[in-house]
Short mmCIF file of C-alpha atoms in Angstrom, two decimals:
data_model
loop_
_atom_site.label_atom_id
_atom_site.label_comp_id
_atom_site.label_asym_id
_atom_site.label_seq_id
_atom_site.Cartn_x
_atom_site.Cartn_y
_atom_site.Cartn_z
CA UNK A 26 12.20 28.24 14.58
CA UNK A 27 9.48 29.10 11.92
CA UNK A 28 6.17 30.26 13.32
CA UNK A 29 3.96 27.24 12.72
CA UNK A 30 0.81 28.69 10.48
CA UNK A 31 -2.66 28.10 11.13
CA UNK A 32 -2.45 25.08 9.08
CA UNK A 33 -0.18 23.49 11.12
CA UNK A 34 -1.98 24.75 14.58
CA UNK A 35 -5.00 22.91 13.09
CA UNK A 36 -3.35 19.60 11.68
CA UNK A 37 -2.48 16.45 13.42
CA UNK A 38 1.84 16.92 12.90
CA UNK A 39 4.09 17.82 15.64
CA UNK A 40 3.05 21.49 16.01
CA UNK A 41 -0.68 20.49 15.70
CA UNK A 42 -2.87 20.78 17.81
CA UNK A 43 -5.94 18.95 15.85
CA UNK A 44 -6.78 16.22 18.85
CA UNK A 45 -6.82 18.52 21.40
CA UNK A 46 -8.96 20.95 19.79
CA UNK A 47 -11.24 18.11 18.35
CA UNK A 48 -11.46 16.68 22.13
CA UNK A 49 -12.06 20.34 23.29
CA UNK A 50 -15.06 20.93 20.30
CA UNK A 51 -16.87 17.22 21.85
CA UNK A 52 -16.68 19.30 25.64
CA UNK A 53 -18.00 22.39 24.45
CA UNK A 54 -20.83 20.26 22.66
CA UNK A 55 -21.21 18.42 25.30
CA UNK A 56 -21.67 20.95 27.91
CA UNK A 57 -23.89 22.92 25.96
CA UNK A 58 -26.46 19.68 25.13
CA UNK A 59 -26.57 19.10 28.93
CA UNK A 60 -27.12 22.60 29.82
CA UNK A 61 -30.29 22.44 27.30
CA UNK A 62 -31.44 19.86 28.86
CA UNK A 63 -31.72 20.82 32.34
CA UNK A 64 -32.85 23.99 30.44
CA UNK A 65 -35.65 22.05 29.05
CA UNK A 66 -36.43 20.42 31.90
CA UNK A 67 -36.48 23.29 33.87
CA UNK A 68 -38.51 25.15 31.17
CA UNK A 69 -41.14 22.72 31.02
CA UNK A 70 -41.76 23.02 34.88
CA UNK A 71 -41.75 26.60 34.95
CA UNK A 72 -44.30 27.09 32.18
CA UNK A 73 -46.36 24.49 33.82
CA UNK A 74 -46.04 26.27 37.25
CA UNK A 75 -47.00 29.50 35.17
CA UNK A 76 -49.85 28.60 33.20
CA UNK A 77 -51.78 26.42 35.74
CA UNK A 78 -50.24 26.93 39.12
CA UNK A 79 -51.71 28.68 42.47
CA UNK A 80 -50.75 32.11 42.77
CA UNK A 81 -48.04 30.65 44.97
CA UNK A 82 -46.28 28.26 42.29
CA UNK A 83 -46.86 31.20 40.00
CA UNK A 84 -44.95 33.66 42.03
CA UNK A 85 -42.01 31.32 42.65
CA UNK A 86 -41.72 30.93 38.81
CA UNK A 87 -42.31 34.82 37.99
CA UNK A 88 -39.13 35.47 40.31
CA UNK A 89 -37.36 32.58 38.96
CA UNK A 90 -37.56 33.76 35.12
CA UNK A 91 -37.25 37.95 36.35
CA UNK A 92 -33.85 37.04 38.26
CA UNK A 93 -32.55 34.59 36.12
CA UNK A 94 -32.90 36.97 32.81
CA UNK A 95 -31.60 40.04 34.82
CA UNK A 96 -28.13 38.68 35.88
CA UNK A 97 -25.49 37.90 34.33
CA UNK A 98 -24.65 34.10 33.52
CA UNK A 99 -20.93 34.85 34.90
CA UNK A 100 -22.26 35.20 38.06
CA UNK A 101 -24.60 32.05 37.98
CA UNK A 102 -21.58 30.31 37.08
CA UNK A 103 -19.38 31.58 39.89
CA UNK A 104 -22.33 30.83 42.14
CA UNK A 105 -22.01 27.53 41.54
CA UNK A 106 -18.17 26.44 40.83
CA UNK A 107 -17.46 28.45 44.38
CA UNK A 108 -20.78 27.98 46.28
CA UNK A 109 -20.69 24.00 45.07
CA UNK A 110 -16.83 23.80 46.37
CA UNK A 111 -17.69 25.38 49.56
CA UNK A 112 -20.21 22.95 49.91
CA UNK A 113 -18.08 19.71 49.27
CA UNK A 114 -15.35 21.30 51.39
CA UNK A 115 -17.87 21.54 54.11
CA UNK A 116 -19.66 18.37 53.74
CA UNK A 117 -16.60 16.52 52.86
CA UNK A 118 -15.24 18.24 56.91
CA UNK A 119 -18.05 16.49 58.13
CA UNK A 120 -16.64 12.98 57.34
CA UNK A 121 -13.30 13.88 58.23
CA UNK A 122 -11.76 15.04 54.70
CA UNK A 123 -8.77 17.43 55.30
CA UNK A 124 -8.65 20.19 53.40
CA UNK A 125 -10.22 22.01 50.03
CA UNK A 126 -12.40 19.85 47.47
CA UNK A 127 -13.42 20.99 44.63
CA UNK A 128 -16.61 21.14 42.30
CA UNK A 129 -16.64 19.58 39.22
CA UNK A 130 -16.03 22.41 37.02
CA UNK A 131 -18.32 20.37 34.08
CA UNK A 132 -21.27 19.76 36.45
CA UNK A 133 -20.95 23.25 37.72
CA UNK A 134 -21.16 24.75 34.53
CA UNK A 135 -23.88 22.29 33.12
CA UNK A 136 -26.10 23.56 36.09
CA UNK A 137 -25.40 27.32 35.49
CA UNK A 138 -26.03 27.19 31.76
CA UNK A 139 -29.20 25.02 32.13
CA UNK A 140 -30.38 27.14 35.12
CA UNK A 141 -30.01 30.49 33.27
CA UNK A 142 -31.46 28.88 29.97
CA UNK A 143 -34.18 27.26 32.00
CA UNK A 144 -35.72 31.13 32.81
CA UNK A 145 -35.64 31.34 28.87
CA UNK A 146 -37.07 27.67 27.99
CA UNK A 147 -39.71 28.84 30.42
CA UNK A 148 -40.95 31.76 28.39
CA UNK A 149 -40.63 29.83 25.10
CA UNK A 150 -42.91 26.99 26.37
CA UNK A 151 -45.76 28.90 27.98
CA UNK A 152 -45.16 31.12 24.73
CA UNK A 153 -45.78 27.73 22.57
CA UNK A 154 -49.01 26.43 24.96
CA UNK A 155 -50.31 29.41 24.60
CA UNK A 156 -50.36 29.29 20.55
CA UNK A 157 -52.28 25.59 20.78
CA UNK A 158 -55.34 26.20 19.62
CA UNK A 159 -58.47 25.75 22.08
CA UNK A 160 -60.16 24.16 19.59
CA UNK A 161 -57.59 21.03 19.08
CA UNK A 162 -58.01 20.23 23.07
CA UNK A 163 -61.86 20.27 22.74
CA UNK A 164 -61.58 18.18 19.95
CA UNK A 165 -59.62 15.58 21.79
CA UNK A 166 -61.79 16.01 24.85
CA UNK A 167 -64.88 15.29 22.37
CA UNK A 168 -63.18 12.27 21.33
CA UNK A 169 -63.31 10.80 25.07
CA UNK A 170 -59.31 10.92 25.60
CA UNK A 171 -58.46 11.11 29.25
CA UNK A 172 -56.54 14.12 30.69
CA UNK A 173 -52.95 11.97 30.18
CA UNK A 174 -53.61 10.93 26.85
CA UNK A 175 -54.86 14.19 25.98
CA UNK A 176 -51.22 15.22 27.13
CA UNK A 177 -48.80 12.56 25.38
CA UNK A 178 -51.17 12.91 22.04
CA UNK A 179 -52.17 16.16 21.35
CA UNK A 180 -50.68 19.01 24.02
CA UNK A 181 -47.42 17.94 24.10
CA UNK A 182 -46.77 17.33 20.21
CA UNK A 183 -48.31 20.55 19.85
CA UNK A 184 -46.44 22.59 22.11
CA UNK A 185 -43.28 21.31 21.11
CA UNK A 186 -44.18 22.13 17.47
CA UNK A 187 -44.88 26.02 18.41
CA UNK A 188 -41.78 26.30 21.01
CA UNK A 189 -38.95 24.65 18.37
CA UNK A 190 -38.16 28.06 17.11
CA UNK A 191 -37.69 29.67 20.32
CA UNK A 192 -35.77 26.84 21.33
CA UNK A 193 -33.39 27.13 18.74
CA UNK A 194 -32.92 30.52 19.75
CA UNK A 195 -31.99 29.14 23.45
CA UNK A 196 -29.63 26.70 22.03
CA UNK A 197 -27.74 29.26 20.49
CA UNK A 198 -27.43 31.16 23.60
CA UNK A 199 -26.39 28.31 25.07
CA UNK A 200 -23.59 27.14 22.75
CA UNK A 201 -22.25 30.29 23.17
CA UNK A 202 -22.97 30.56 26.78
CA UNK A 203 -20.73 27.46 27.16
CA UNK A 204 -17.47 29.26 26.34
CA UNK A 205 -17.94 31.04 30.13
CA UNK A 206 -17.99 27.94 31.68
CA UNK A 207 -13.98 27.81 30.64
CA UNK A 208 -13.60 30.04 33.81
CA UNK A 209 -14.03 26.60 35.68
CA UNK A 210 -10.74 25.53 34.61
CA UNK A 211 -13.34 22.40 31.92
CA UNK A 212 -11.10 22.27 29.24
CA UNK A 213 -13.63 23.30 26.18
CA UNK A 214 -12.86 25.22 23.09
CA UNK A 215 -12.17 28.69 24.63
CA UNK A 216 -10.10 26.92 27.60
CA UNK A 217 -7.98 25.12 25.17
CA UNK A 218 -7.22 27.45 23.24
CA UNK A 219 -6.12 29.68 26.01
CA UNK A 220 -3.92 26.58 26.70
CA UNK A 221 -2.67 27.00 22.95
CA UNK A 222 -1.97 30.45 22.52
CA UNK A 223 -0.06 30.54 25.78
CA UNK A 224 2.75 27.33 25.05
CA UNK A 225 2.52 29.03 21.59
CA UNK A 226 2.57 32.43 21.65
CA UNK A 227 0.23 32.74 19.13
CA UNK A 228 -3.29 33.96 20.74
CA UNK A 229 -4.54 35.72 17.31
CA UNK A 230 -4.38 32.16 15.56
CA UNK A 231 -5.85 29.99 18.52
CA UNK A 232 -8.80 32.71 19.00
CA UNK A 233 -9.56 32.72 15.51
CA UNK A 234 -9.89 28.82 14.94
CA UNK A 235 -11.55 28.90 18.20
CA UNK A 236 -14.10 31.52 16.63
CA UNK A 237 -14.13 29.33 13.34
CA UNK A 238 -15.41 26.25 14.94
CA UNK A 239 -18.27 27.94 17.22
CA UNK A 240 -19.47 29.35 13.80
CA UNK A 241 -19.04 26.20 12.26
CA UNK A 242 -20.65 24.50 15.43
CA UNK A 243 -23.89 27.46 15.38
CA UNK A 244 -24.16 27.14 11.50
CA UNK A 245 -24.77 23.19 11.44
CA UNK A 246 -26.65 23.16 14.67
CA UNK A 247 -28.99 25.76 13.41
CA UNK A 248 -29.09 24.40 9.80
CA UNK A 249 -30.64 21.14 11.42
CA UNK A 250 -33.29 23.13 13.83
CA UNK A 251 -34.50 24.44 10.47
CA UNK A 252 -34.45 20.96 9.13
CA UNK A 253 -36.41 19.81 12.24
CA UNK A 254 -39.08 23.05 12.31
CA UNK A 255 -39.79 22.07 8.62
CA UNK A 256 -40.44 18.15 9.40
CA UNK A 257 -42.66 18.71 12.25
CA UNK A 258 -45.09 21.34 10.93
CA UNK A 259 -45.28 19.45 7.54
CA UNK A 260 -49.09 19.05 8.48
CA UNK A 261 -49.41 23.12 8.72
CA UNK A 262 -51.03 24.48 5.81
CA UNK A 263 -49.53 27.84 4.50
CA UNK A 264 -51.34 30.17 2.44
CA UNK B 139 -27.76 35.36 57.61
CA UNK B 140 -24.83 37.74 58.92
CA UNK B 141 -26.23 41.21 57.64
CA UNK B 142 -22.94 42.67 58.56
CA UNK B 143 -20.93 40.96 56.18
CA UNK B 144 -23.75 41.96 53.65
CA UNK B 145 -23.66 45.51 53.69
CA UNK B 146 -19.97 45.12 54.09
CA UNK B 147 -20.12 43.32 50.41
CA UNK B 148 -22.65 45.89 49.26
CA UNK B 149 -20.35 48.57 50.16
CA UNK B 150 -17.38 47.23 48.21
CA UNK B 151 -20.02 46.53 45.41
CA UNK B 152 -21.34 49.40 44.77
CA UNK B 153 -18.01 50.94 44.32
CA UNK B 154 -17.59 49.22 41.27
CA UNK B 155 -21.09 50.09 39.51
CA UNK B 156 -19.63 52.97 38.13
CA UNK B 157 -17.34 51.26 36.02
CA UNK B 158 -19.84 49.06 35.18
CA UNK B 159 -22.79 51.66 34.15
CA UNK B 160 -19.30 52.91 32.29
CA UNK B 161 -18.55 50.36 30.22
CA UNK B 162 -22.62 49.63 29.67
CA UNK B 163 -22.97 53.21 28.27
CA UNK B 164 -20.03 53.40 26.35
CA UNK B 165 -20.32 50.38 24.56
CA UNK B 166 -24.29 50.90 23.72
CA UNK B 167 -23.71 54.59 22.55
CA UNK B 168 -20.98 53.88 20.39
CA UNK B 169 -22.67 50.23 19.35
CA UNK B 170 -25.86 52.48 18.03
CA UNK B 171 -23.68 54.52 15.76
CA UNK B 172 -21.97 51.09 14.27
CA UNK B 173 -25.10 49.75 14.17
CA UNK B 174 -27.20 52.32 12.41
CA UNK B 175 -24.27 52.15 9.57
CA UNK B 176 -24.59 48.36 9.61
CA UNK B 177 -28.50 48.74 8.95
CA UNK B 178 -28.06 51.37 6.32
CA UNK B 179 -25.41 49.07 4.81
CA UNK B 180 -28.09 46.20 4.58
CA UNK B 181 -31.15 48.19 3.24
CA UNK B 182 -28.72 50.22 0.85
CA UNK B 183 -29.05 47.53 -2.34
CA UNK B 184 -25.61 48.17 -2.85
CA UNK B 185 -24.58 44.08 -3.21
CA UNK B 186 -20.74 44.36 -1.64
CA UNK B 187 -21.99 46.64 0.95
CA UNK B 188 -25.09 44.70 1.40
CA UNK B 189 -23.05 40.95 1.86
CA UNK B 190 -20.26 43.32 4.13
CA UNK B 191 -23.08 44.15 6.93
CA UNK B 192 -24.10 39.99 6.45
CA UNK B 193 -21.02 38.96 7.15
CA UNK B 194 -20.07 41.17 9.83
CA UNK B 195 -23.69 40.70 11.49
CA UNK B 196 -23.25 36.54 11.08
CA UNK B 197 -19.73 36.31 12.43
CA UNK B 198 -20.52 38.27 15.69
CA UNK B 199 -23.93 36.87 16.23
CA UNK B 200 -22.16 33.49 15.80
CA UNK B 201 -19.29 33.46 17.93
CA UNK B 202 -18.87 33.31 21.74
CA UNK B 203 -18.34 37.60 23.17
CA UNK B 204 -15.55 35.94 25.00
CA UNK B 205 -13.99 34.98 22.40
CA UNK B 206 -14.35 38.71 20.54
CA UNK B 207 -12.76 40.05 24.01
CA UNK B 208 -9.60 37.43 23.79
CA UNK B 209 -9.03 37.65 20.19
CA UNK B 210 -8.91 41.58 20.84
CA UNK B 211 -6.78 41.86 23.96
CA UNK B 212 -4.94 38.79 23.39
CA UNK B 213 -4.81 38.03 19.91
CA UNK B 214 -4.12 41.67 18.38
CA UNK B 215 -0.71 41.58 20.37
CA UNK B 216 0.43 39.07 18.18
CA UNK B 217 1.59 40.93 15.86
CA UNK B 218 4.36 43.35 16.30
CA UNK B 219 2.71 46.42 13.58
CA UNK B 220 -0.30 46.58 16.21
CA UNK B 221 2.30 46.67 18.68
CA UNK B 222 4.29 49.46 17.26
CA UNK B 223 1.17 51.27 15.95
CA UNK B 224 -0.56 54.37 17.22
CA UNK B 225 -3.26 52.07 18.33
CA UNK B 226 -1.58 49.87 20.61
CA UNK B 227 -2.01 52.69 23.35
CA UNK B 228 -5.90 51.90 23.39
CA UNK B 229 -5.54 48.66 22.56
CA UNK B 230 -3.37 47.42 25.37
CA UNK B 231 -5.72 49.02 27.49
CA UNK B 232 -8.40 46.52 28.89
CA UNK B 233 -10.93 49.06 29.54
CA UNK B 234 -10.95 50.25 25.75
CA UNK B 235 -10.78 46.43 24.80
CA UNK B 236 -13.65 45.70 26.80
CA UNK B 237 -15.30 48.48 25.13
CA UNK B 238 -14.32 48.15 21.56
CA UNK B 239 -15.42 43.92 22.12
CA UNK B 240 -18.84 45.09 23.31
CA UNK B 241 -19.41 47.62 20.88
CA UNK B 242 -18.70 45.59 18.08
CA UNK B 243 -20.96 42.68 19.95
CA UNK B 244 -24.00 44.84 20.27
CA UNK B 245 -23.59 46.99 16.65
CA UNK B 246 -24.37 42.94 15.39
CA UNK B 247 -27.56 42.45 17.15
CA UNK B 248 -29.15 46.04 17.40
CA UNK B 249 -28.46 46.22 13.51
CA UNK B 250 -30.94 43.93 12.63
CA UNK B 251 -33.10 45.38 15.55
CA UNK B 252 -32.49 48.47 13.58
CA UNK B 253 -33.27 47.49 10.26
CA UNK B 254 -36.32 45.85 11.54
CA UNK B 255 -37.38 49.28 12.93
CA UNK B 256 -36.35 50.92 8.94
CA UNK B 257 -38.29 48.55 7.65
CA UNK B 258 -41.36 48.82 9.27
CA UNK B 259 -42.10 52.69 8.89
CA UNK B 260 -44.98 52.55 6.38
CA UNK B 261 -44.37 54.09 2.85
CA UNK B 262 -47.35 56.23 3.04
CA UNK B 263 -45.34 58.53 5.26
CA UNK B 264 -41.91 58.53 3.18
CA UNK B 265 -43.95 59.45 0.12
CA UNK B 266 -45.81 61.92 2.18
CA UNK B 267 -42.72 63.86 3.31
CA UNK B 268 -41.26 63.78 -0.98
CA UNK B 269 -44.98 64.95 -1.51
CA UNK B 270 -43.74 67.98 0.77
CA UNK B 271 -40.82 68.64 -1.01
CA UNK B 272 -38.42 67.32 1.39
CA UNK B 273 -34.78 66.07 0.31
CA UNK B 274 -33.78 62.42 0.89
CA UNK B 275 -31.79 63.38 3.54
CA UNK B 276 -34.42 65.42 5.59
CA UNK B 277 -36.56 62.64 5.07
CA UNK B 278 -34.45 59.89 6.74
CA UNK B 279 -34.11 62.58 9.87
CA UNK B 280 -37.57 64.21 10.18
CA UNK B 281 -39.37 60.80 9.49
CA UNK B 282 -37.78 57.57 8.75
CA UNK B 283 -35.40 57.56 11.88
CA UNK B 284 -37.69 58.80 14.49
CA UNK B 285 -40.57 56.40 13.50
CA UNK B 286 -37.91 53.35 12.97
CA UNK B 287 -36.68 54.33 16.57
CA UNK B 288 -40.24 54.39 18.28
CA UNK B 289 -40.45 50.97 16.33
CA UNK B 290 -36.96 49.24 17.27
CA UNK B 291 -37.27 50.43 20.90
CA UNK B 292 -38.69 47.44 23.05
CA UNK B 293 -36.68 45.04 21.05
CA UNK B 294 -33.33 47.43 21.46
CA UNK B 295 -34.13 47.55 25.54
CA UNK B 296 -33.35 43.73 25.15
CA UNK B 297 -30.37 44.51 23.57
CA UNK B 298 -29.72 47.51 26.35
CA UNK B 299 -30.09 44.67 29.45
CA UNK B 300 -27.90 41.93 27.52
CA UNK B 301 -25.41 44.47 27.10
CA UNK B 302 -25.42 45.41 30.74
CA UNK B 303 -25.26 41.59 31.50
CA UNK B 304 -22.35 41.38 29.66
CA UNK B 305 -20.19 44.11 30.95
CA UNK B 306 -19.55 41.15 33.57
CA UNK B 307 -17.29 39.82 31.22
CA UNK B 308 -14.95 42.04 31.00
CA UNK B 309 -13.99 41.08 34.54
CA UNK B 310 -12.25 38.11 32.76
CA UNK B 311 -9.57 40.97 31.11
CA UNK B 312 -8.95 41.80 34.82
CA UNK B 313 -11.34 44.95 34.76
CA UNK B 314 -12.80 45.13 38.31
CA UNK B 315 -16.23 46.12 37.72
CA UNK B 316 -19.27 44.57 39.68
CA UNK B 317 -18.98 40.56 38.81
CA UNK B 318 -14.51 41.53 39.10
CA UNK B 319 -15.01 42.48 42.46
CA UNK B 320 -17.53 40.00 43.22
CA UNK B 321 -15.30 37.18 42.01
CA UNK B 322 -12.48 38.92 44.62
CA UNK B 323 -14.90 38.66 47.19
CA UNK B 324 -16.10 35.13 46.73
CA UNK B 325 -12.29 33.75 45.74
CA UNK B 326 -11.25 35.74 49.49
CA UNK B 327 -13.62 35.01 51.93
CA UNK B 328 -15.82 31.40 49.93
CA UNK B 329 -19.41 33.13 50.85
CA UNK B 330 -20.58 32.26 47.38
CA UNK B 331 -23.60 32.64 48.01
CA UNK B 332 -24.16 35.90 50.21
CA UNK B 333 -21.89 37.70 47.29
CA UNK B 334 -23.97 36.26 44.71
CA UNK B 335 -26.92 37.68 46.38
CA UNK B 336 -25.95 41.42 46.74
CA UNK B 337 -24.07 41.35 43.17
CA UNK B 338 -27.29 39.73 41.56
CA UNK B 339 -29.12 42.09 43.40
CA UNK B 340 -27.03 45.22 41.94
CA UNK B 341 -27.80 44.16 38.29
CA UNK B 342 -31.43 43.57 39.18
CA UNK B 343 -31.66 47.19 40.45
CA UNK B 344 -30.03 48.68 37.01
CA UNK B 345 -31.70 46.46 34.17
CA UNK B 346 -34.86 47.34 36.91
CA UNK B 347 -34.10 50.84 36.37
CA UNK B 348 -33.10 50.73 32.87
CA UNK B 349 -36.28 48.86 31.83
CA UNK B 350 -38.12 52.05 33.52
CA UNK B 351 -36.21 54.03 31.56
CA UNK B 352 -37.12 52.73 28.11
CA UNK B 353 -40.61 52.48 28.77
CA UNK B 354 -40.72 56.36 29.63
CA UNK B 355 -38.97 57.00 26.46
CA UNK B 356 -41.32 54.74 24.96
CA UNK B 357 -44.15 56.83 26.01
CA UNK B 358 -42.83 60.13 25.40
CA UNK B 359 -41.96 58.82 21.37
CA UNK B 360 -45.57 57.41 21.25
CA UNK B 361 -48.16 60.54 22.18
CA UNK B 362 -50.57 59.48 18.81
CA UNK B 363 -51.00 56.58 20.64
CA UNK B 364 -51.95 57.93 23.93
CA UNK B 365 -55.57 59.00 25.23
CA UNK B 366 -56.00 62.50 25.50
CA UNK B 367 -55.56 63.96 28.64
CA UNK B 368 -58.64 66.38 27.96
CA UNK B 369 -60.77 67.06 24.95
CA UNK B 370 -58.66 68.40 22.31
CA UNK B 371 -58.63 71.88 21.72
CA UNK B 372 -59.87 73.42 18.29
CA UNK B 373 -56.73 75.40 18.05
CA UNK B 374 -54.57 72.36 17.76
CA UNK B 375 -56.64 70.48 15.51
CA UNK B 376 -56.30 73.88 12.95
CA UNK B 377 -52.83 73.57 13.29
CA UNK B 378 -52.91 69.85 11.81
#
């Protein structure tokens, strides 16, 4: 039998894995987006706690960012996957269900990625908040804006603008971290490549394809981030 | 909390710490040399070398480390030429594959850090070295590199920490370092939280010590930024 070439593998022909790889790519992007969104929400609250919290909330936020930035992401994924499964099994046995109940890998992965990236997002948002000029907030006060209006119209958009470059970095990290979710059995890009490699005996071709797709996603999203940065800083005078 | 279980977990995880440290240290040391080479290629002004280094950095920073590990460990074995070559002794061993993948990965990130350090050396310093009659190589060895290392150290310590964390991926290709042992314990006992707490504490401790060591090195390398301990004596002033 002739060995299929790399073009046969990404095609949709009889030897093709094109559709499977496309579905897996969508899954990878979904995990990354879910993880990034969870991380962004955590980051906002974390930054809020660090900036204007009391000593206790600040302590908790500091502990969270120190710990989550100091331990491997893989360990966090294991915690959510196995810990979640153990909890589900315990809850299941309370209601009379027999045996092991697995925690959904997608949820475990997205939560784990979200919590690790949340620690980075916290620092990104905190730095961005610090970069907002106090004069702009003073001007808003002078215009008679209420606290919530000030937050909505002045503080949030300005913070977001300063946060875009940092958020872009976090997004790239999250995208690459999503590959680790393959250990939970979710069929994302890397897991699909493993399956393909196993059934065709062509690991090199499949991992090269996976690497190329990751590279393409990160390049395209990097370009989009740059565009958005340009758009949101269009009001800033340069030089 | 079951203290006896925590203690037992700690004992079995601690035996895996040397392997984690060994992986991280060999990847960081070997990666530093490659990174220096890449940074010099980027700054050489020779277009082919510059583009080669750029492409390398782009590829290795744009793909997940786990894909790189799989590509080296599983992927290369696909070719009969590789399996029959002299390198197969190294490439069939998961430990060496992990070291190679980590090294290639960290080199891409560190190259840019080192490049930033090299660019930050003020030209006046280099000019002064030339005026003293130093050759290009000696200027690099005595002036540029030490100053660049000092500048790059804070950024480099971040990269070292992420390397320590990245060694956990080696557990996926059957290496029993701290995360590998932890995953085995979790799947045997189903007590994820306890094992996680102990393993996490071990990684935190390693990274804490690492940051302290780098801070110490930074202090040692910047005597010019420190307050003098006492009034400077005239003899050192004259020596300058």
